[in-house]
Coordinates of C-alpha atoms and ligand atoms in Angstrom, one line a residue:
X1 CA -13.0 39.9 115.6
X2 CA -10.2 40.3 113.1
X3 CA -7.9 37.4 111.8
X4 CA -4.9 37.6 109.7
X5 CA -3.2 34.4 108.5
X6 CA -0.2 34.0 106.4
X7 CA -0.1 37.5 105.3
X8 CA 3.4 38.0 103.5
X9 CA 4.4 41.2 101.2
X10 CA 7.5 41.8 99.4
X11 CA 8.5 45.6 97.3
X12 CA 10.1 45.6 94.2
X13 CA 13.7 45.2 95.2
X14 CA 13.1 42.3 97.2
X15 CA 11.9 44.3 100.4
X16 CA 10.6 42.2 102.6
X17 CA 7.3 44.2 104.4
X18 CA 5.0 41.2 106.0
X19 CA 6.6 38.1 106.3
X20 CA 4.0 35.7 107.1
X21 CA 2.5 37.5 109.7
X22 CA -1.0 36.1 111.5
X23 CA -2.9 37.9 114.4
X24 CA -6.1 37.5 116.0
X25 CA -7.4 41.1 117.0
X26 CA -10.4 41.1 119.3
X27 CA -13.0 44.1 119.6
X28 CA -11.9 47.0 122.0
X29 CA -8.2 48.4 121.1
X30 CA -4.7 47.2 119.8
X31 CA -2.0 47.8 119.7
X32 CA 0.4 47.3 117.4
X33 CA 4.0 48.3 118.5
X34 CA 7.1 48.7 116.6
X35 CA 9.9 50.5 115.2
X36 CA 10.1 52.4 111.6
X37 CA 10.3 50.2 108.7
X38 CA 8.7 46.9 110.9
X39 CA 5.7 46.8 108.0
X40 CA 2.7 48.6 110.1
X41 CA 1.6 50.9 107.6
X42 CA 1.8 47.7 105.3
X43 CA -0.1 46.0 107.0
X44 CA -3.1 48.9 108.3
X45 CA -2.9 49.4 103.8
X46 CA -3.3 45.7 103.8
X47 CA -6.2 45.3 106.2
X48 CA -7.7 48.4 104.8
X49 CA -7.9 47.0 101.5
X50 CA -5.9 49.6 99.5
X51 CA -3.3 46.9 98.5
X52 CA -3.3 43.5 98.3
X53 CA -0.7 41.2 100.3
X54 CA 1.1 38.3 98.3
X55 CA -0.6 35.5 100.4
X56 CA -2.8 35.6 102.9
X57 CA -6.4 35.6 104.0
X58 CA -8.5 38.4 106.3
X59 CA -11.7 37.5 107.9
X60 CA -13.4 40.3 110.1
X61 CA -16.6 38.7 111.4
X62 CA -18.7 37.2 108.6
X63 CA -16.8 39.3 105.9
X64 CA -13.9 37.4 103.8
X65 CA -11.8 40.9 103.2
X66 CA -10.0 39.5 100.6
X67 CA -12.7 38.5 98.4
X68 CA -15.5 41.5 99.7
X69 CA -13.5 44.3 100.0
X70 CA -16.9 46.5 99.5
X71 CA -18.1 44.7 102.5
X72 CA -14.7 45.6 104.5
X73 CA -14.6 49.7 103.2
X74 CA -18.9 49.6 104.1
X75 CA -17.5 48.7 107.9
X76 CA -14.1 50.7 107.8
X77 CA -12.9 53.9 109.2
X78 CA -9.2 54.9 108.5
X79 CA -6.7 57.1 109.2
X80 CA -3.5 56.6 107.5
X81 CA 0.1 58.2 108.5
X82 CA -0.2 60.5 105.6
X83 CA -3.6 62.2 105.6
X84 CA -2.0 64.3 102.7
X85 CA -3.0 68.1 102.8
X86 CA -5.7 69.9 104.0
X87 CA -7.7 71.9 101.9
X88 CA -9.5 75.3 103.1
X89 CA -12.8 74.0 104.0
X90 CA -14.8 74.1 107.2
X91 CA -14.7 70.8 108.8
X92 CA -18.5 70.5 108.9
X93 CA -18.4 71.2 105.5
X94 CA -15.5 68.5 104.6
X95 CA -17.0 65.9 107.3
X96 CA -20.6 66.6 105.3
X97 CA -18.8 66.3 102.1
X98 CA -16.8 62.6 103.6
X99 CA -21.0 61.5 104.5
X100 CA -21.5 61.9 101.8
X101 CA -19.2 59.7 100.0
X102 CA -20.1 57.4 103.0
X103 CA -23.4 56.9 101.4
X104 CA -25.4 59.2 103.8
X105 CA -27.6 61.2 102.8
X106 CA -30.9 64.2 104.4
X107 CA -31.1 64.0 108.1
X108 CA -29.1 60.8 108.1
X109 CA -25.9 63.2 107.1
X110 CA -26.3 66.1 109.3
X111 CA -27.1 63.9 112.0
X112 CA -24.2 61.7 111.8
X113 CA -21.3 64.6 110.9
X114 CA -23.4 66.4 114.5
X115 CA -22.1 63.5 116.4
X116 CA -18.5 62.8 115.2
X117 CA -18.1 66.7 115.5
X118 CA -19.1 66.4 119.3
X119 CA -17.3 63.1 120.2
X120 CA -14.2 64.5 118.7
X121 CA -14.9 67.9 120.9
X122 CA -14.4 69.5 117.4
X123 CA -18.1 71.3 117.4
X124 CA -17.2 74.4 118.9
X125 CA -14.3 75.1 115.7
X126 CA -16.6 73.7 112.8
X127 CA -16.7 76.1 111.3
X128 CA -13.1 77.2 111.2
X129 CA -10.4 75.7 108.0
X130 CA -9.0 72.7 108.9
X131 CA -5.2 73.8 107.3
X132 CA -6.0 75.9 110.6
X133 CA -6.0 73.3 113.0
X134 CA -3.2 72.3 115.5
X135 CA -1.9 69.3 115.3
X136 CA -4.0 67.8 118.1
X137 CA -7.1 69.0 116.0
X138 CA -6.3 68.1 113.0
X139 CA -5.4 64.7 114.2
X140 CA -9.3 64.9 115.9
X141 CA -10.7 65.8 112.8
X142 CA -8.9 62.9 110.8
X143 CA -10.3 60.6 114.0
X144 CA -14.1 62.6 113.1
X145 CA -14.0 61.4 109.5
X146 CA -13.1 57.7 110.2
X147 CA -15.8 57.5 112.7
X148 CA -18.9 58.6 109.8
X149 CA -21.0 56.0 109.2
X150 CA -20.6 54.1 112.5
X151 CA -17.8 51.6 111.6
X152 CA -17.1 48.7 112.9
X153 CA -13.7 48.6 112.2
X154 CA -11.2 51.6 112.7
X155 CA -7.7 51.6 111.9
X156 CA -5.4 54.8 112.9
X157 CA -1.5 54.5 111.6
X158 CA 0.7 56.5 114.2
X159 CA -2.1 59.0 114.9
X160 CA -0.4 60.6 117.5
X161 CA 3.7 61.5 115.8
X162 CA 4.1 65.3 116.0
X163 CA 1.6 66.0 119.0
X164 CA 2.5 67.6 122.6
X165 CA 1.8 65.7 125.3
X166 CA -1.5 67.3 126.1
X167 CA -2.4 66.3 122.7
X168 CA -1.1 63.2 123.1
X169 CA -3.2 62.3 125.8
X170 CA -6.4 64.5 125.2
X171 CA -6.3 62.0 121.7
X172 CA -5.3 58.5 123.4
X173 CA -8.4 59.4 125.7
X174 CA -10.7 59.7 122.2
X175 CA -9.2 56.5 120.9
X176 CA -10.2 54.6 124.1
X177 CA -13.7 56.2 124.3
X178 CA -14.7 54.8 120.6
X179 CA -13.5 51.6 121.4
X180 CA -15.9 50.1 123.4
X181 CA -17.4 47.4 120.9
X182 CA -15.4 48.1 118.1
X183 CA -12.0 47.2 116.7
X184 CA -9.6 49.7 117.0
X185 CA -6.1 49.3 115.5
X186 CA -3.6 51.7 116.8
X187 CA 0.0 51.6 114.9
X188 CA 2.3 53.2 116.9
X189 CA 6.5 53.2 117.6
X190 CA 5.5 55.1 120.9
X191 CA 5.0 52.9 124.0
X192 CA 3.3 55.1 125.9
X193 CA 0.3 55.5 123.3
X194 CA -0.1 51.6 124.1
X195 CA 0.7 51.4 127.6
X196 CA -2.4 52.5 129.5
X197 CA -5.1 51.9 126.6
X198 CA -4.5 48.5 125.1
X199 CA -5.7 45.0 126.3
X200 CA -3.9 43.6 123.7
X201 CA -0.9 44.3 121.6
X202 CA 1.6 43.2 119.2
X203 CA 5.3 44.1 118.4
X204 CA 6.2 43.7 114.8
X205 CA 10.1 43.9 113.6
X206 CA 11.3 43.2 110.1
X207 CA 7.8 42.4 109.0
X208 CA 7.0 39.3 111.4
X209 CA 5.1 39.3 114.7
X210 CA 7.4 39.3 117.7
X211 CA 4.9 38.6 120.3
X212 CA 1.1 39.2 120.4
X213 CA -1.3 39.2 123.5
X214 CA -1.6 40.7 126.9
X215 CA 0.7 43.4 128.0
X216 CA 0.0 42.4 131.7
X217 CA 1.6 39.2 131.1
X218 CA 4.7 39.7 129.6
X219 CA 5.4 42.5 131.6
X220 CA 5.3 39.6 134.7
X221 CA 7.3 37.6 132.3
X222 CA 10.1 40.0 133.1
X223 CA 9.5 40.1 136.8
X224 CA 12.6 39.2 138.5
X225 CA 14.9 39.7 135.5
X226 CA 15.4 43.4 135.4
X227 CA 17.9 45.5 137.4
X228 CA 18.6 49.0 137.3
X229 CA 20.5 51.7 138.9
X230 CA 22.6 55.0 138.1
X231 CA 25.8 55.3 136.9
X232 CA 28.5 57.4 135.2
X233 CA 28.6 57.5 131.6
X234 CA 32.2 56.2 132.0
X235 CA 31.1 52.8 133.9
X236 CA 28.2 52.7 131.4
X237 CA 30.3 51.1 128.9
X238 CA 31.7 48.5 131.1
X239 CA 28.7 47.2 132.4
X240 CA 27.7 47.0 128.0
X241 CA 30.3 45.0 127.7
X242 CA 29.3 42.0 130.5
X243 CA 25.4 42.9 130.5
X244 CA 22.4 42.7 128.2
X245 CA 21.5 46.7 128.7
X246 CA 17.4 46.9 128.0
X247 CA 17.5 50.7 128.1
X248 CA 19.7 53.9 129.2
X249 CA 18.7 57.5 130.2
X250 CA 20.0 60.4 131.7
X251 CA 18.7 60.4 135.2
X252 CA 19.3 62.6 138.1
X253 CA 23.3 63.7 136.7
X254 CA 24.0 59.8 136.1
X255 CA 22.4 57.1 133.8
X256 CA 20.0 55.2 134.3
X257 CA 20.6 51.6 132.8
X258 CA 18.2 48.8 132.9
X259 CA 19.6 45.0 132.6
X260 CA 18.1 41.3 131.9
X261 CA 19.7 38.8 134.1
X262 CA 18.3 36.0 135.6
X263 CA 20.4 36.5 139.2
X264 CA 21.3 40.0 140.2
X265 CA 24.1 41.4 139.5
X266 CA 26.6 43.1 141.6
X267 CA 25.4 46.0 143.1
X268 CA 22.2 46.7 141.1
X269 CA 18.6 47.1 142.3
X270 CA 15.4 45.1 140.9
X271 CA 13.2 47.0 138.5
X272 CA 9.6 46.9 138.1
X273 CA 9.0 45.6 134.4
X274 CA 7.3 47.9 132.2
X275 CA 6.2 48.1 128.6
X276 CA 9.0 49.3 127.3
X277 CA 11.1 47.2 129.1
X278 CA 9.1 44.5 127.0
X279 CA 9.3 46.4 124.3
X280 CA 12.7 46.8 123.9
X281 CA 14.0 43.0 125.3
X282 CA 11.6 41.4 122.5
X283 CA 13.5 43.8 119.9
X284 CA 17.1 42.9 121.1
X285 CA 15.8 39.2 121.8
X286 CA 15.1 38.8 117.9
X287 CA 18.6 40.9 117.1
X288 CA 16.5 44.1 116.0
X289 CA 18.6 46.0 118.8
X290 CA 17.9 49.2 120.9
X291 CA 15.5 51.5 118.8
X292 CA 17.5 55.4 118.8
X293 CA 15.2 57.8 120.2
Ligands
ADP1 P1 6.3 51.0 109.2 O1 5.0 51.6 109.0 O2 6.4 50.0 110.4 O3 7.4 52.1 109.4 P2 6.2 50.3 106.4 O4 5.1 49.3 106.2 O5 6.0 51.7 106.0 O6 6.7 50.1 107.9 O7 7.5 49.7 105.6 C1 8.0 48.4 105.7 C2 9.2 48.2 104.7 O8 8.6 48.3 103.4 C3 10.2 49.3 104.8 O9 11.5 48.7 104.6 C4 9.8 50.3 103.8 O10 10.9 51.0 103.3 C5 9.2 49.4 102.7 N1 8.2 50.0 101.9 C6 7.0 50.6 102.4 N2 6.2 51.0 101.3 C7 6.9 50.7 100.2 C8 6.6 50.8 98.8 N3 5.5 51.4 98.4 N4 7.5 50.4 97.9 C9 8.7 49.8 98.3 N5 9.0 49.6 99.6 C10 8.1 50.0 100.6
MG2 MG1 4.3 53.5 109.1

C-alpha cells in the first residue's frame, strides 16, 4: 500500500501544483482522474522520486520514499507523459539495454526482457525500431520497460492520449492484467480509461484531492439526482440558465443535457449515474467547471 500525506508543491511563480494532497492507494489499479493542469504528473514525478514535494511524507510498504528513494526506484516501474524520443534500436535490444540498468544481468536478463516482450504481446516485432511503432506499440513497449525487474510499484502518466480506440482498449486490458498484486497508478483526464478498470480512484483539481474511493459508490451517490433528455440547441440555453447542466452532447439531431436536481424537473427523464457524471459534478461542485472536450 501507498500513502501520501500532506504532500504540497509550489513552481516558481507561485504555481500552486499539490496542495496538501493525502491518499491511500491500495494494491490492484488507480485511478487518478482529472483535468490538465490539476498536478498529476506532479505528483506521479513526486511519487517516483524524480522531484521532491515541499512537505510531505510517502510510505509504500516498509519503505519511507522520502528518505530511501533507492529503495523506492529498486521497486518502481514508470512511464511518464513524455517518454521523449525513440531512438532506432530493436526493442529487445533497448528492453536488454533498460535490464540492464535494472541491475540484471546472464540468464537473469534475457529471461526477464522474454517475458515483458510476451506480456506486452510485443515478441513477435522485437526485432523491429521502436521510432517504428504505432502508437498503441510504442505505448506497449514503454508499459514492457516499466515492467523489468518485477516491480512492485508502477506508475503510467496518461498512457493512453493519442491512441485509437482499439489501442485504447487492447492497452487498458494490459494495465488490468499486471495489476493483480501490484500498485498500479493510472493518471488519466479520460473517464473511460478509469471506468471499467479501477476499484479505486481519485479526482484531483487545482492540485487538491476532490474525492478519493470507490467509483461504485459515488456513482449511487448520484442516484436519483440526475435527469436528462434531448433538446434543441435553442432551449439548451434556457434550461443553463435555471439548471446545474452536468454534461451536453449532440445526440440523435438534439442535445443531450444531463442535470443535478434533487426533485425532477419539468419534463425531464432520470439518468442512470455514471462516471463521468461523477466526474464532472465533483469538478463544477468545487467551481472547476465543465472540462472542454
Ligand atoms: P497535470 O499532469 O494534471 O496536467 P501538472 O502536474 O503537469 O498537471 O501541472 C500542474 C501545474 O503546475 C500546472 O499549472 C502546470 O503549468 C504547473 N507546472 C508543471 N510543471 C511545472 C514546472 N516544471 N515549472 C513550473 N510550473 C509547472
Ligand atoms: Mg500531466
Amino acid at each position: 500500500m501507498l500513502t501520501l500525506s500532506n504532500i504540497s508543491k509550489t513552481y516558481a511563480g507561485n504555481v500552486v501544483a499539490l496542495n496538501d494532497v493525502s491518499l491511500h492507494i491500495p494494491r490492484g489499479m488507480f485511478g487518478l482522474l482529472g483535468p490538465n493542469g490539476a498536478g498529476k504528473s506532479t505528483l506521479m514525478r513526486t511519487i517516483a522520486t524524480l522531484q521532491e514535494p515541499d512537505t510531505g511524507a510517502i510510505q509504500f510498504d516498509d519503505i519511507d520514499v522520502r528518505n530511501d528513494k533507492s529503495a523506492l526506484r529498486r521497486t518502481l516501474g514508470y512511464l511518464p507523459q513524455e517518454f521523449g524520443s525513440y531512438p532506432r534500436t530493436s526493442a529487445d535490444a533497448m528492453l536488454m539495454h533498460f535490464a540492464a540498468l535494472k541491475g540484471l544481468h546472464g540468464t537473469h536478463r534475457t529471461q526477464a526482457v522474454e517475458r515483458v516482450l510476451l506480456q506486452t504481446n510485443l515478441w513477435d516485432v522485437r526485432k523491429r525500431s521502436v521510432d517504428k511503432y504505432s502508437g498503441g506499440m510504442k505505448q506497449r513497449f514503454g508499459i514492457a520497460q516499466a515492467l523489468l525487474g518485477d516491480p512492485r510499484l508502477i506508475i503510467v502518466d496518461e498512457p493512453t492520449a493519442g491512441l485509437d480506440p482499439a489501442e485504447r482498449r487492447r492497452f487498458q486490458n494490459l494495465l488490468a492484467g499486471i495489476a493483480e498484486d501490484r500498485v498500479v497508478i493510472l493518471s488519466t483526464h479520460i473517464v473511460d480509461d478509469v471506468a471499467e478498470l479501477c476499484p479505486t480512484i481519485a479526482i484531483m483539481g487545482r492540485g487538491r484531492v476532490l474525492k478519493a474511493g470507490d467509483p461504485g459508490k459515488f456513482m449511487a451517490d448520484l442516484q436519483g439526482k440526475l435527469w436528462t433528455r434531448i433538446v434543441s440547441k435553442r432551449d439548451e440555453e434556457g434550461i443553463r440558465g435555471n439548471h446545474a447542466v452536468v454534461s451536453s452532447r449532440f445526440k440523435g439531431g438534439g442535445i443531450e443535457i444531463r442535470i443535478l436536481a434533487d426533485t425532477p424537473p419539468e419534463g425531464m427523464d432520470p439518468a442512470q449515474p455514471d462516471l463521468e457524471d461523477v466526474y464532472f459534478t465533483t469538478l463544477i461542485e468545487h467551481g472547476i467547471g465543465e472540462p472542454v472536450d
